[in-house]
Short mmCIF file of C-alpha atoms in Angstrom, two decimals:
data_model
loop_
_atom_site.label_atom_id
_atom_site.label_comp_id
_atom_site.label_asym_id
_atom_site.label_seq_id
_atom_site.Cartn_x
_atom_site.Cartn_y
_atom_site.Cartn_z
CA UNK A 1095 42.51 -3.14 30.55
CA UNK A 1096 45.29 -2.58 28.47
CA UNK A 1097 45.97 -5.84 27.19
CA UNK A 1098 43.10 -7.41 25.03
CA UNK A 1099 43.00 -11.43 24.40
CA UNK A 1100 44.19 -12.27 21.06
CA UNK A 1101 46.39 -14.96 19.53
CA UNK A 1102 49.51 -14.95 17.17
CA UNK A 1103 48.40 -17.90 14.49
CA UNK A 1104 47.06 -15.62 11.39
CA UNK A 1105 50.33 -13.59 11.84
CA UNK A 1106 53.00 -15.97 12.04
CA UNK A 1107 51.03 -17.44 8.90
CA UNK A 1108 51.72 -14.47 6.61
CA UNK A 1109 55.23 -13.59 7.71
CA UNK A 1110 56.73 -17.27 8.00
CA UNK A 1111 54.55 -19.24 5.42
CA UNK A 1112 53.75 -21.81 8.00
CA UNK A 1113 50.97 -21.79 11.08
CA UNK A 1114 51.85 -21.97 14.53
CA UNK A 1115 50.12 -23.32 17.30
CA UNK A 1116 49.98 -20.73 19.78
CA UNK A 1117 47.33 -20.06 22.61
CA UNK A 1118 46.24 -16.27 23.43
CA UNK A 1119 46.75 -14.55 26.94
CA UNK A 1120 45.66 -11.66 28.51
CA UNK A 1121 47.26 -9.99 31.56
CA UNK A 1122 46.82 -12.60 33.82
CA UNK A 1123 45.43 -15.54 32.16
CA UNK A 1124 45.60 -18.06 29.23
CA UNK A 1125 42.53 -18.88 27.26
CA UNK A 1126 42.34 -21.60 24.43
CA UNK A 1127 39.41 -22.26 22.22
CA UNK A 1128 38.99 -25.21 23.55
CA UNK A 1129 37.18 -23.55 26.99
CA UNK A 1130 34.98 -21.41 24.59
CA UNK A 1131 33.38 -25.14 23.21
CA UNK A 1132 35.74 -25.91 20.57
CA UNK A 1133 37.25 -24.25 17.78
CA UNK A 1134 35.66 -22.36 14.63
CA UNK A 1135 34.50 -24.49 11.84
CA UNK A 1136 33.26 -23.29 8.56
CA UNK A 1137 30.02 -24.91 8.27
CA UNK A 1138 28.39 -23.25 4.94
CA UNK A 1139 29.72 -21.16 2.33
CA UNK A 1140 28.61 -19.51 -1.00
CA UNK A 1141 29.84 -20.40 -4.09
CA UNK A 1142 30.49 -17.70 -6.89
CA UNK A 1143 28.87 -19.91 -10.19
CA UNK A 1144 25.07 -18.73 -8.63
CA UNK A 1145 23.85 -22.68 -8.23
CA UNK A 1146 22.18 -24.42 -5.75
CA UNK A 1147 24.02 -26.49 -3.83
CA UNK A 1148 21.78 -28.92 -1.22
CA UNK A 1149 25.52 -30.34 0.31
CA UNK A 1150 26.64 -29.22 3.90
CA UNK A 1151 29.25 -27.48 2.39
CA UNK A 1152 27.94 -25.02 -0.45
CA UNK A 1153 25.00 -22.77 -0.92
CA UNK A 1154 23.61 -20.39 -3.53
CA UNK A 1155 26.02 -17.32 -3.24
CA UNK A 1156 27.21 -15.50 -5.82
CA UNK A 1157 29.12 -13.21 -3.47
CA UNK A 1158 29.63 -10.72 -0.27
CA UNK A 1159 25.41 -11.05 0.31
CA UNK A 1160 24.84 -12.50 3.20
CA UNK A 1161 23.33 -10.43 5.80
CA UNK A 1162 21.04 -10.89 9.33
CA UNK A 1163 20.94 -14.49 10.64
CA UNK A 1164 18.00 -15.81 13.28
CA UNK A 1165 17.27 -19.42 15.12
CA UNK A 1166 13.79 -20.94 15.29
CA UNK A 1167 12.33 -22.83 18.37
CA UNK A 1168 13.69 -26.49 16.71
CA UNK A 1169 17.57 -25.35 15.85
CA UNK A 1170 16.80 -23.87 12.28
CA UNK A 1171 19.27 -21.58 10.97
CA UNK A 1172 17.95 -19.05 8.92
CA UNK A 1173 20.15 -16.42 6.70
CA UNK A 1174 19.21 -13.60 4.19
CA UNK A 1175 21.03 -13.47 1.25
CA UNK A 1176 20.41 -10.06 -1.00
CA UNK A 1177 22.47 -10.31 -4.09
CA UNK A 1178 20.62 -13.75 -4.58
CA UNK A 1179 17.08 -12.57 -3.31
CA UNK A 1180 16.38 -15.08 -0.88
CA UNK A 1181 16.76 -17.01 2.48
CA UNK A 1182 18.97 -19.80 3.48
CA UNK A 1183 17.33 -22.32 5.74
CA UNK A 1184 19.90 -24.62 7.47
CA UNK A 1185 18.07 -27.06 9.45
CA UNK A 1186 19.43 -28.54 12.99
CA UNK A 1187 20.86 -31.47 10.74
CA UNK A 1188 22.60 -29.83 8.19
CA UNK A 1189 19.73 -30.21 5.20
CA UNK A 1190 19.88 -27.12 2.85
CA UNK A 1191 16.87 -25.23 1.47
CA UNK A 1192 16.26 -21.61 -0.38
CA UNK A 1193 13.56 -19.67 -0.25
CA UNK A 1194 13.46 -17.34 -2.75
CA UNK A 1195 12.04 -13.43 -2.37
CA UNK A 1196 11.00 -11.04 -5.40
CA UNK A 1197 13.10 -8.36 -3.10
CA UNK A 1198 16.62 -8.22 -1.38
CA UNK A 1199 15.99 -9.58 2.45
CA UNK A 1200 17.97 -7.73 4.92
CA UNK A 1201 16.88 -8.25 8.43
CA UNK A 1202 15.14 -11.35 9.87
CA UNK A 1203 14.12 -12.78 13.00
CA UNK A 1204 11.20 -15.80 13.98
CA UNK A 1205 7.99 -15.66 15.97
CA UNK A 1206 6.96 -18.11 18.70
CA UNK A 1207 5.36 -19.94 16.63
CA UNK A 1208 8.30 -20.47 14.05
CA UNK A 1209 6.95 -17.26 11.41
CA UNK A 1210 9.55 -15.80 9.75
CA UNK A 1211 9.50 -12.42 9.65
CA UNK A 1212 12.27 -10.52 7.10
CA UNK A 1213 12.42 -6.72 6.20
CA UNK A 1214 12.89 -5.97 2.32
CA UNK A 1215 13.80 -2.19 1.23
CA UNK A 1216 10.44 -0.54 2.72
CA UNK A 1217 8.34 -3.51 3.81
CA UNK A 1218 7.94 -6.12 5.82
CA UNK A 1219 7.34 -9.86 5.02
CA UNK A 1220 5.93 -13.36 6.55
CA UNK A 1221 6.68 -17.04 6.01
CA UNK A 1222 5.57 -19.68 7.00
CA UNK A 1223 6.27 -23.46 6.06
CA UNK A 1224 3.30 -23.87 4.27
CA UNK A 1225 3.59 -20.49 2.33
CA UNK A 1226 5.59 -20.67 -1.34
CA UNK A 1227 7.09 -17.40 -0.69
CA UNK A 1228 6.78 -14.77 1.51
CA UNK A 1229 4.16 -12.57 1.88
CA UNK A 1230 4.08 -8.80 2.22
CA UNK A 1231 2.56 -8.08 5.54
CA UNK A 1232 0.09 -4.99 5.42
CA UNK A 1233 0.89 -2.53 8.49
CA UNK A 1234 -1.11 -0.35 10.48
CA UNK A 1235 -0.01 2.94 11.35
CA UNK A 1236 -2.63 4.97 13.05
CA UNK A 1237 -1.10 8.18 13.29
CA UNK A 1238 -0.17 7.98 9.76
CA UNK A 1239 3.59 8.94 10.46
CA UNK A 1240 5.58 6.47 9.50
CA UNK A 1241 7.11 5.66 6.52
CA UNK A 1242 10.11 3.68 6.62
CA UNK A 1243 13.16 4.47 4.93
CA UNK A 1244 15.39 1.36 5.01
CA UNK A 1245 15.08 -1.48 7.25
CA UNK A 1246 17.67 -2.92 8.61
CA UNK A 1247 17.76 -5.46 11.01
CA UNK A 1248 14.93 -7.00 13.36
CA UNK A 1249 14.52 -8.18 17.04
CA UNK A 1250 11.74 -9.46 18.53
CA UNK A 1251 10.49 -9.99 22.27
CA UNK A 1252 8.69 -12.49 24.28
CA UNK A 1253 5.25 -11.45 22.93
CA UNK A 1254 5.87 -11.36 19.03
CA UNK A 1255 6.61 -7.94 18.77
CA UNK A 1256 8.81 -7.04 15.93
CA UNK A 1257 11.39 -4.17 16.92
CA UNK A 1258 12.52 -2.44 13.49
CA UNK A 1259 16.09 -0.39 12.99
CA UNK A 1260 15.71 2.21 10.44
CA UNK A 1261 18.98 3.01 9.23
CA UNK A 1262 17.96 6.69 9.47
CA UNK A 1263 17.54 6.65 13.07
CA UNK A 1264 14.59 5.39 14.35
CA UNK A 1265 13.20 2.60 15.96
CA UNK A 1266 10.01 0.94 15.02
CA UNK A 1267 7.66 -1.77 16.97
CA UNK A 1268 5.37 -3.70 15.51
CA UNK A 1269 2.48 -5.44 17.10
CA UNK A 1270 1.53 -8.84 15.92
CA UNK A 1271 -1.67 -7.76 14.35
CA UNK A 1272 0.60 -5.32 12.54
CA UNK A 1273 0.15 -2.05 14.52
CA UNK A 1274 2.98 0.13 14.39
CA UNK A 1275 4.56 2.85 16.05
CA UNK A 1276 8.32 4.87 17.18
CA UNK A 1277 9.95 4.00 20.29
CA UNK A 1278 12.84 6.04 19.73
CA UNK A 1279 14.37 8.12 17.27
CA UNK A 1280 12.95 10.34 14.45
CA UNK A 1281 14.29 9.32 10.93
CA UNK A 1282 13.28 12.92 9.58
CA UNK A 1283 16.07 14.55 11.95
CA UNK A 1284 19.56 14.38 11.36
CA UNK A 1285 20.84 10.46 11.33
CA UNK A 1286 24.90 11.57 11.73
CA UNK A 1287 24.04 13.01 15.02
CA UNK A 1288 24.36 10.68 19.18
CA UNK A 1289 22.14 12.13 21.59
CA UNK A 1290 20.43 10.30 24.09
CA UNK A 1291 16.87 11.00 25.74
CA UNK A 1292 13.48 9.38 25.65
CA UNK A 1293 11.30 8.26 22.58
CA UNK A 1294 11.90 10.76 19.42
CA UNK A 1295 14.28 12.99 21.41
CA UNK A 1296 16.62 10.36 20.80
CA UNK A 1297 19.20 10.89 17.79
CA UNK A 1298 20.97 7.75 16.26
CA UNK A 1299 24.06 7.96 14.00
CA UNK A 1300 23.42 5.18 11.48
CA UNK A 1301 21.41 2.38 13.16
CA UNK A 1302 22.21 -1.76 12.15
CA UNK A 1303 22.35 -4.42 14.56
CA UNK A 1304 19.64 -5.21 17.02
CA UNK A 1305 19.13 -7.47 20.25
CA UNK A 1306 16.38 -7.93 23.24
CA UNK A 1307 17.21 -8.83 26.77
CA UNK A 1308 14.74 -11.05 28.74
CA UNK A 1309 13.85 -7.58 30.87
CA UNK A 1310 12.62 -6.76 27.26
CA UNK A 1311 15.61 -3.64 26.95
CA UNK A 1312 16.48 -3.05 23.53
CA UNK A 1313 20.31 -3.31 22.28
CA UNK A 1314 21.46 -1.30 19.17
CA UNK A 1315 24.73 -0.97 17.39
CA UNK A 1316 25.24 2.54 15.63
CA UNK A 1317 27.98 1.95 12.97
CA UNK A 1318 29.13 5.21 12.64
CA UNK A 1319 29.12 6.52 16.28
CA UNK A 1320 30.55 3.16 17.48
CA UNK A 1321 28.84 2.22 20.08
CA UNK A 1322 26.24 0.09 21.60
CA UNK A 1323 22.99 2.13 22.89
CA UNK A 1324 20.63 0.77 25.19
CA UNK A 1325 16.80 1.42 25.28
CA UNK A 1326 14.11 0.43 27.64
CA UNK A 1327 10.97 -0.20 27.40
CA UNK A 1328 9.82 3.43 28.40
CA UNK A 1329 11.87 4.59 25.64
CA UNK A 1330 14.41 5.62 27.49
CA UNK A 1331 17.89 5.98 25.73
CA UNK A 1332 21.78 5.73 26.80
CA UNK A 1333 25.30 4.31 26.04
CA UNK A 1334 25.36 1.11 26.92
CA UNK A 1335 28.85 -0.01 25.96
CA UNK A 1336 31.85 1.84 23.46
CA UNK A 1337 33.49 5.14 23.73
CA UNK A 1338 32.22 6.49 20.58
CA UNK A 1339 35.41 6.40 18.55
CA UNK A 1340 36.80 3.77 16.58
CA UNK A 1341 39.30 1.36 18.20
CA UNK A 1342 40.11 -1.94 19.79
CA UNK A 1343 39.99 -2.56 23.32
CA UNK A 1344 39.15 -4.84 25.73
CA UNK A 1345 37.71 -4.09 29.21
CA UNK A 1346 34.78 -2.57 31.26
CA UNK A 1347 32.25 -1.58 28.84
CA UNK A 1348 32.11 1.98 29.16
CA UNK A 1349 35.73 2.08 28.78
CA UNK A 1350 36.08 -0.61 25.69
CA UNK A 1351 36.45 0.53 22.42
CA UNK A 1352 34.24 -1.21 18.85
CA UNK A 1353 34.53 -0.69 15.02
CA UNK A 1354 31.51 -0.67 13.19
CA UNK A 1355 29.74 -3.23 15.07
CA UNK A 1356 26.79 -4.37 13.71
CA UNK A 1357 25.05 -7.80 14.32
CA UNK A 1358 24.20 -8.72 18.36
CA UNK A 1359 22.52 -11.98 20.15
CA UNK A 1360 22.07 -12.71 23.55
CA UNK A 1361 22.92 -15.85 25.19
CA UNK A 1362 20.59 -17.69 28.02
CA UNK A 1363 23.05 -16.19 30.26
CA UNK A 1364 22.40 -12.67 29.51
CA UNK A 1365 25.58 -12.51 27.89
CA UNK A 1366 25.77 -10.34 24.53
CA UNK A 1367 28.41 -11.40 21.69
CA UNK A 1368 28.72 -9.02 18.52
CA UNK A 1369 29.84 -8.98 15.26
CA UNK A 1370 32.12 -6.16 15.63
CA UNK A 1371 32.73 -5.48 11.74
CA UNK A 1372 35.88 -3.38 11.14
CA UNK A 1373 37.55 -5.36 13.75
CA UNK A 1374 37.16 -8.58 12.54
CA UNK A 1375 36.26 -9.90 15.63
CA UNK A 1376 33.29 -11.37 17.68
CA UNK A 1377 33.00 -9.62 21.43
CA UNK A 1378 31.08 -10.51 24.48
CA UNK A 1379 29.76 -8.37 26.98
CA UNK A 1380 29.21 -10.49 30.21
CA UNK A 1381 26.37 -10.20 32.77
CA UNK A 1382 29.48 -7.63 34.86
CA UNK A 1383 29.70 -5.38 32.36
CA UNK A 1384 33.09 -6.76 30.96
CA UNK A 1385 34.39 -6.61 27.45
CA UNK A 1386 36.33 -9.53 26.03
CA UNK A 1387 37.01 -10.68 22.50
CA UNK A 1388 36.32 -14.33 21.87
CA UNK A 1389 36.97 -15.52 18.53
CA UNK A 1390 38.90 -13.50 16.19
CA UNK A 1391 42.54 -11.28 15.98
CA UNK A 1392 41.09 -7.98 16.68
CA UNK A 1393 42.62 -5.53 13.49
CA UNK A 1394 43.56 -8.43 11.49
CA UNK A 1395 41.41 -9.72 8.61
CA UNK A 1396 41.88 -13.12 6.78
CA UNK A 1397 39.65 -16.46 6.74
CA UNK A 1398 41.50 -18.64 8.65
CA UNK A 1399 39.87 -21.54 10.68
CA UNK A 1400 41.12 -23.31 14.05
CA UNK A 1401 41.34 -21.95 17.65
CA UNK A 1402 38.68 -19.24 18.52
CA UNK A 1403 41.44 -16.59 19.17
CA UNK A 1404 43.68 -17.61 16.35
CA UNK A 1405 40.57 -17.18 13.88
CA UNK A 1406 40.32 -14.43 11.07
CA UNK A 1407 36.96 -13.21 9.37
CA UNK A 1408 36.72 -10.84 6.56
CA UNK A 1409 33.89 -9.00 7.77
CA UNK A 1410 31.66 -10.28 10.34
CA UNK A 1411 28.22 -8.80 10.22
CA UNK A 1412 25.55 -10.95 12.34
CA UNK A 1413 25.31 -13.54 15.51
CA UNK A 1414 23.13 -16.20 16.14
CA UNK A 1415 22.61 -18.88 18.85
CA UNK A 1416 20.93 -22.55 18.52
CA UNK A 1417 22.17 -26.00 19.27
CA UNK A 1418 24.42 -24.31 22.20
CA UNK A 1419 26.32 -22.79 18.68
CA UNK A 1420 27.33 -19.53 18.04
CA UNK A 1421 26.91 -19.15 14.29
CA UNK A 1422 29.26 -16.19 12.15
CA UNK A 1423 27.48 -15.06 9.12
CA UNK A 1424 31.46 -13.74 7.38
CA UNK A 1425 29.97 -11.32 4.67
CA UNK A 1426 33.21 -10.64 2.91
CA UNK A 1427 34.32 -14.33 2.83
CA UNK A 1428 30.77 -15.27 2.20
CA UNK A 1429 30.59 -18.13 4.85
CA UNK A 1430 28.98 -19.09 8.32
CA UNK A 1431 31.25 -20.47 10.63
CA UNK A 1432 30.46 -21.59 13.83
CA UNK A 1433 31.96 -22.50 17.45
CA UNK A 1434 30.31 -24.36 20.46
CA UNK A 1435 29.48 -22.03 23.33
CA UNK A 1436 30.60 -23.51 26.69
CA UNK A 1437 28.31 -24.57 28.98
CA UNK A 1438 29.38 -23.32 31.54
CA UNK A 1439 30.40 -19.53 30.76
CA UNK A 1440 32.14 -18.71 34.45
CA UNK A 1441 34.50 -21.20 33.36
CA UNK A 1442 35.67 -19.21 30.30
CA UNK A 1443 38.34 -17.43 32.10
CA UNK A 1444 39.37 -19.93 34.63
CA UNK A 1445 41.41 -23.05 33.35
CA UNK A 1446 45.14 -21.12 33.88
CA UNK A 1447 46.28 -17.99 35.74
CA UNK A 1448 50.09 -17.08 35.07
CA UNK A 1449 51.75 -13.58 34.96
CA UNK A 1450 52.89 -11.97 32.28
CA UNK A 1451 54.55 -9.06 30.89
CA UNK A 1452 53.23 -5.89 29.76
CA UNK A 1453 54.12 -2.74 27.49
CA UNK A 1454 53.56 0.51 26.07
CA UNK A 1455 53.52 2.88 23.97
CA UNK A 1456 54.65 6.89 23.97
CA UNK A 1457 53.64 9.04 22.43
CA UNK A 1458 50.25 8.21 21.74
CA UNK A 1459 48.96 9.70 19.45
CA UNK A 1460 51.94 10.65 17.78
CA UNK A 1461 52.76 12.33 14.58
CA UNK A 1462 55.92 10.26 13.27
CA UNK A 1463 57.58 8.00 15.66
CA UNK A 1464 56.95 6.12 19.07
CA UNK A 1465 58.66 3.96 21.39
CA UNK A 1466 57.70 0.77 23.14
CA UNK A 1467 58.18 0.14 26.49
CA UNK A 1468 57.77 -2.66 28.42
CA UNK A 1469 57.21 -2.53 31.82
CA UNK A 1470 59.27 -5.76 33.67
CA UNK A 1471 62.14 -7.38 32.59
CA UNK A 1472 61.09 -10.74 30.12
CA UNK A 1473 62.80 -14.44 30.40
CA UNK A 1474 63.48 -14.00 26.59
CA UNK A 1475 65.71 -11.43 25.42
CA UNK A 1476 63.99 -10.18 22.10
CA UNK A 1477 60.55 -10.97 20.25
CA UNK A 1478 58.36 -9.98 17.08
CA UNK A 1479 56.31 -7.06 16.66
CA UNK A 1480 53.36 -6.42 13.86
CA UNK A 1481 51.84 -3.48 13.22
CA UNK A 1482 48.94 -3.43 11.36
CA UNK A 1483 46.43 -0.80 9.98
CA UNK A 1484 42.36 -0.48 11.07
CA UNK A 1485 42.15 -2.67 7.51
CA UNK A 1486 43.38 -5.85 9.09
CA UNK A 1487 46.73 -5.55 6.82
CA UNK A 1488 50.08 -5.98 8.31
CA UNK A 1489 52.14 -2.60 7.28
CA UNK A 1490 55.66 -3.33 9.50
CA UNK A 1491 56.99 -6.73 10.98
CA UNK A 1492 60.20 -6.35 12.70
CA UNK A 1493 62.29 -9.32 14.31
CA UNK A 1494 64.88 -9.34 17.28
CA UNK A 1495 62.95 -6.38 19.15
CA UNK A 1496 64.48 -6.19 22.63
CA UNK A 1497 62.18 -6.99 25.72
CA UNK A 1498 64.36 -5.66 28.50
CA UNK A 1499 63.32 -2.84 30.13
CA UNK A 1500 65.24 -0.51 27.55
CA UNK A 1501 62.66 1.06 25.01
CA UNK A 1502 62.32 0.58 21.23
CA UNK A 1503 61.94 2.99 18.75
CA UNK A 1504 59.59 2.69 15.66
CA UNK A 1505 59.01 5.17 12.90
CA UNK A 1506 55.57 6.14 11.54
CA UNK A 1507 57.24 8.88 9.34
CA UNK A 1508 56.19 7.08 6.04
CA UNK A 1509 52.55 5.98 6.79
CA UNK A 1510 49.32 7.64 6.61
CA UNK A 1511 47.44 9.26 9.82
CA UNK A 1512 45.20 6.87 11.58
CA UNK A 1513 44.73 3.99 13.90
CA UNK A 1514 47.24 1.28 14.36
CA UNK A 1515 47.39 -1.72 16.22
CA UNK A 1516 50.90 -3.00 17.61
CA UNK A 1517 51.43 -7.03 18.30
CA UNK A 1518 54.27 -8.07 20.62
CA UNK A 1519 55.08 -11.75 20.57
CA UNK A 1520 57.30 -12.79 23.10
CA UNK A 1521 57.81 -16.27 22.86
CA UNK A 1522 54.05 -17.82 23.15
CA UNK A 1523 52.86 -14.63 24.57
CA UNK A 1524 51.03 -12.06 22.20
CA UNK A 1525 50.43 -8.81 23.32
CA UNK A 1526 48.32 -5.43 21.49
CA UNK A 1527 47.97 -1.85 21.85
CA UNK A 1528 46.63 0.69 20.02
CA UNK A 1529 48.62 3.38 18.76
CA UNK A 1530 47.03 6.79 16.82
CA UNK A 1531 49.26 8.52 14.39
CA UNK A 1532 47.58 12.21 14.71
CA UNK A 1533 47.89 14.25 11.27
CA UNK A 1534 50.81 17.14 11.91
#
């Protein structure tokens, strides 16, 4: 699918000075936020003075450390902050509590029975309510061959096993009674490397985000290889979704395209939404297969509030679901945001179907120059096009573009090699593709 779904707001913001109200479309239909539940609110976010704040607005934050976000059984949101060495616990009516850690918390997820359970550096560590702080849990590892590197984020399954990313390419389980052992990977072979295969045959490039399916498959996003691997519970390991480069696109999963994603939750649908990172944007993968973006402008970055698809993050790292929420943990803005998930998720696509136009672009890659091309005449003679870099920053606006079926030239000469992305607005229609500039 050539066309992704994306909306105009955050751009027409920077160029003009003043918002717009504008609704995104895809190739054949119109989405508003309003379908996805409502539109993103920021709920919590850090201050830079280091106090505690028990309002709905503010928490202890003194900057860009929020990291891996999980949901207990009674709507508790839990969030780890490292630069302030602790947890924020945001309960199902907005009541604000810390609890502090003599480590940096990274990953974090909850037990059945509502024990946390957060990875620090090389260890693992339990909470419970009636605990002061968490406690280092002491591991078993029978074949004496595993010694974690760095955790990174957790998952865990129906029966209170822990699943363990190891940003060096493995992944861990641990038992409840604290029995561990490798289901995939092997963190003493090369961790730049994407092979798949069973158990330690695997290779990882890089290994973050982490998510369980009811089947009890494994989900994990490799930030450097780009893609989202999939791993059952034989051990078992393939692509599950990406191309394995770096890119924005929308479509069937083997053929869409992610940047750095990192944080992943399933839905009680089956669905999967991810922070993807670098592209500023939370994705879904639906029960089909299919790729869509859902809240964010895909290769913009900003902190703007408002309609799902006119939103901007800074750098979204983690997902969670409670209270029929999907809550943002924004690491570079240093909020959590949040939008209402519909209730009924066929309906997400299905409230207008219109045609539109499309375009393109050639050569691509290209070394200097390009042309756009669109493919059927439009009702409006000329529109606005933004280019902007894999950065989220707006490099070239140009007004008055021509929409006929007569082609457009635009020059590249002066800017650096890499990945662009190209916005057409024609009237209330916003368009995207992804153009490379190859080095000559």
């Amino acid at each position: 699918m050539r066309l992704l779904f994306l909306s105009f707001l955050l751009l027409l913001f920077f160029v003009n000075g003043q918002p717009t109200d504008l609704q995104a479309q895809s190739t054949k239909t119109l989405i508003s936020s309003e379908q996805f539940g409502g539109p993103i609110k920021q709920i919590y976010r850090g201050v830079s003075d280091g106090k505690k704040d028990q309002s709905k607005q503010d928490f202890c934050s003194s900057g860009n450390g929020l990291e891996q976000s999980c949901t207990d059984s009674q709507g508790n949101l839990y969030v780890t902050d490292m630069n302030n060495r602790g947890i924020h616990k945001i309960t199902s009516n907005g009541k604000m509590e810390f609890i502090p850690m003599s480590t940096r918390p990274l990953g974090i997820t909850v037990t059945s029975d509502n024990t946390l359970i957060i990875a620090s550096h090389k260890a693992l560590y339990r909470y419970t309510s009636t605990d002061k702080h968490p406690k280092k849990w002491e591991l078993n590892d029978p074949e004496g061959a595993i010694r974690f590197h760095s955790y990174q984020y957790l998952a865990i399954d129906a029966h209170d096993n822990v699943y363990v990313n190891d940003y060096r390419g493995q992944i861990n389980k641990v038992t409840p009674d604290g029995t561990v052992s490798i289901v995939a990977g092997d963190r003493t072979r090369s961790n730049k490397s994407h092979e798949n295969g069973i158990g330690k045959a695997a290779r990882f490039s890089r290994l973050v985000g982490i998510a369980i399916d009811k089947a009890g498959n494994l989900y994990v996003a490799e930030r450097k290889s780009y893609v989202i691997r999939k791993v059952t519970p034989d051990g078992v390991v393939s692509n599950f979704a990406g191309t394995g480069v770096a890119g924005f696109k929308d479509g069937p999963k083997g053929e869409a395209q992610f940047n750095s994603p990192k944080g992943m939750v399933f839905d009680n649908e089956g669905n999967l939404y991810i922070a993807d990172r670098l592209n500023f944007a939370i994705r879904k993968i639906d029960t089909n297969g299919n790729v869509t973006t859902v809240a964010g402008i895909g290769g913009i970055s900003g902190n703007q509030n408002g309609k799902a698809l006119a939103s901007t993050f800074g750098r979204p790292v983690d997902v969670s679901i409670a209270n029929n929420q999907l809550y943002i943990v924004d690491w570079v803005n240093n909020e959590i945001k949040t939008i209402g998930l519909s209730s009924t998720y066929s309906d997400l696509n299905a409230k207008t179907t219109i045609e539109v136009q499309q375009f393109t672009t050639y050569p691509n890659p290209t070394s200097d120059w390009f042309t756009l091309n669109f493919d059927a005449p439009s009702p409006l003679a000329t529109g606005r096009m933004l280019i902007s870099n894999m950065d989220g920053k707006i490099i070239l606006v140009e007004d008055n573009v021509p929409t006929n079926a007569a082609t457009r030239r635009i020059d590249l000469t002066n800017y650096p090699s890499g990945t662009y992305f190209v916005h057409m607005q024609i009237g209330e229609q916003v368009f995207t593709q992804q153009v490379v500039k190859a080095s000559k």
